[in-house]
């Protein structure tokens, strides 16, 4: 499984989502957030970027850390989204 993580340097939630994905055997491609990548997310996935990280898994927009954790852990997710 492949995950694209749009992130920025020094953001703890970006680091946390990458660790969560790696622990669950996802191949990660990291893209630094900038104007072009924000526009790419908006055009490809019809999503506005208000925070980072933003994660795409196997071509599907998932969202940030809480959404990724909920998708991976299901009912045992600490966020229970």
CSV table of C-alpha atoms in Angstrom, one decimal:
chain,number,residue,atom,x,y,z
A,1,UNK,CA,0.0,0.0,0.0
A,2,UNK,CA,1.2,3.5,-0.8
A,3,UNK,CA,0.6,6.7,1.1
A,4,UNK,CA,1.4,10.3,-0.1
A,5,UNK,CA,2.0,12.6,2.9
A,6,UNK,CA,1.9,16.3,2.3
A,7,UNK,CA,3.9,17.7,5.2
A,8,UNK,CA,6.1,20.5,6.4
A,9,UNK,CA,9.4,20.5,8.4
A,10,UNK,CA,9.1,20.6,12.2
A,11,UNK,CA,5.4,19.6,12.4
A,12,UNK,CA,5.0,16.9,15.0
A,13,UNK,CA,1.7,15.6,13.5
A,14,UNK,CA,3.5,15.1,10.2
A,15,UNK,CA,6.1,13.0,11.9
A,16,UNK,CA,3.5,11.1,13.8
A,17,UNK,CA,1.4,10.2,10.8
A,18,UNK,CA,4.6,9.0,9.0
A,19,UNK,CA,5.5,6.7,11.9
A,20,UNK,CA,1.9,5.4,12.0
A,21,UNK,CA,2.0,4.6,8.3
A,22,UNK,CA,5.4,3.0,8.5
A,23,UNK,CA,4.4,0.9,11.5
A,24,UNK,CA,1.5,-0.4,9.3
A,25,UNK,CA,3.8,-1.2,6.4
A,26,UNK,CA,2.8,1.6,4.1
A,27,UNK,CA,5.2,2.9,1.5
A,28,UNK,CA,5.5,6.6,2.0
A,29,UNK,CA,6.1,9.4,-0.5
A,30,UNK,CA,6.5,12.7,1.3
A,31,UNK,CA,5.7,16.0,-0.5
A,32,UNK,CA,6.6,19.3,1.1
A,33,UNK,CA,3.6,21.6,1.3
A,34,UNK,CA,3.9,24.7,-0.8
A,35,UNK,CA,1.6,26.7,-3.1
A,36,UNK,CA,1.9,24.2,-5.9
A,37,UNK,CA,1.1,21.2,-3.7
A,38,UNK,CA,-1.8,22.9,-2.1
A,39,UNK,CA,-3.2,23.7,-5.6
A,40,UNK,CA,-2.6,20.0,-6.6
A,41,UNK,CA,-4.6,18.7,-3.7
A,42,UNK,CA,-7.4,21.2,-4.5
A,43,UNK,CA,-7.5,20.2,-8.2
A,44,UNK,CA,-7.0,16.4,-7.8
A,45,UNK,CA,-9.0,15.7,-4.7
A,46,UNK,CA,-11.4,18.7,-4.4
A,47,UNK,CA,-10.1,19.5,-0.9
A,48,UNK,CA,-9.0,22.7,0.7
A,49,UNK,CA,-5.9,22.5,2.8
A,50,UNK,CA,-6.3,24.1,6.2
A,51,UNK,CA,-3.7,22.0,8.1
A,52,UNK,CA,-1.0,19.5,7.6
A,53,UNK,CA,-0.4,16.7,7.3
A,54,UNK,CA,-2.7,15.7,4.4
A,55,UNK,CA,-2.6,12.1,3.4
A,56,UNK,CA,-3.6,10.2,0.2
A,57,UNK,CA,-3.7,6.4,0.5
A,58,UNK,CA,-3.8,4.3,-2.7
A,59,UNK,CA,-5.1,7.3,-4.6
A,60,UNK,CA,-7.9,8.2,-2.1
A,61,UNK,CA,-7.9,11.4,-0.1
A,62,UNK,CA,-8.0,10.4,3.6
A,63,UNK,CA,-7.2,13.6,5.5
A,64,UNK,CA,-5.0,14.4,8.5
A,65,UNK,CA,-3.6,12.3,11.4
A,66,UNK,CA,-6.9,11.6,13.1
A,67,UNK,CA,-8.5,10.3,9.9
A,68,UNK,CA,-5.5,8.1,9.0
A,69,UNK,CA,-5.4,6.7,12.5
A,70,UNK,CA,-9.2,6.0,12.5
A,71,UNK,CA,-8.8,4.3,9.1
A,72,UNK,CA,-6.0,2.1,10.2
A,73,UNK,CA,-7.1,1.3,13.8
A,74,UNK,CA,-10.8,1.4,13.4
A,75,UNK,CA,-12.7,1.1,16.7
A,76,UNK,CA,-9.5,1.0,18.7
A,77,UNK,CA,-8.5,4.5,17.4
A,78,UNK,CA,-7.9,7.0,20.2
A,79,UNK,CA,-9.8,9.6,18.1
A,80,UNK,CA,-12.8,7.4,17.4
A,81,UNK,CA,-13.8,9.3,14.3
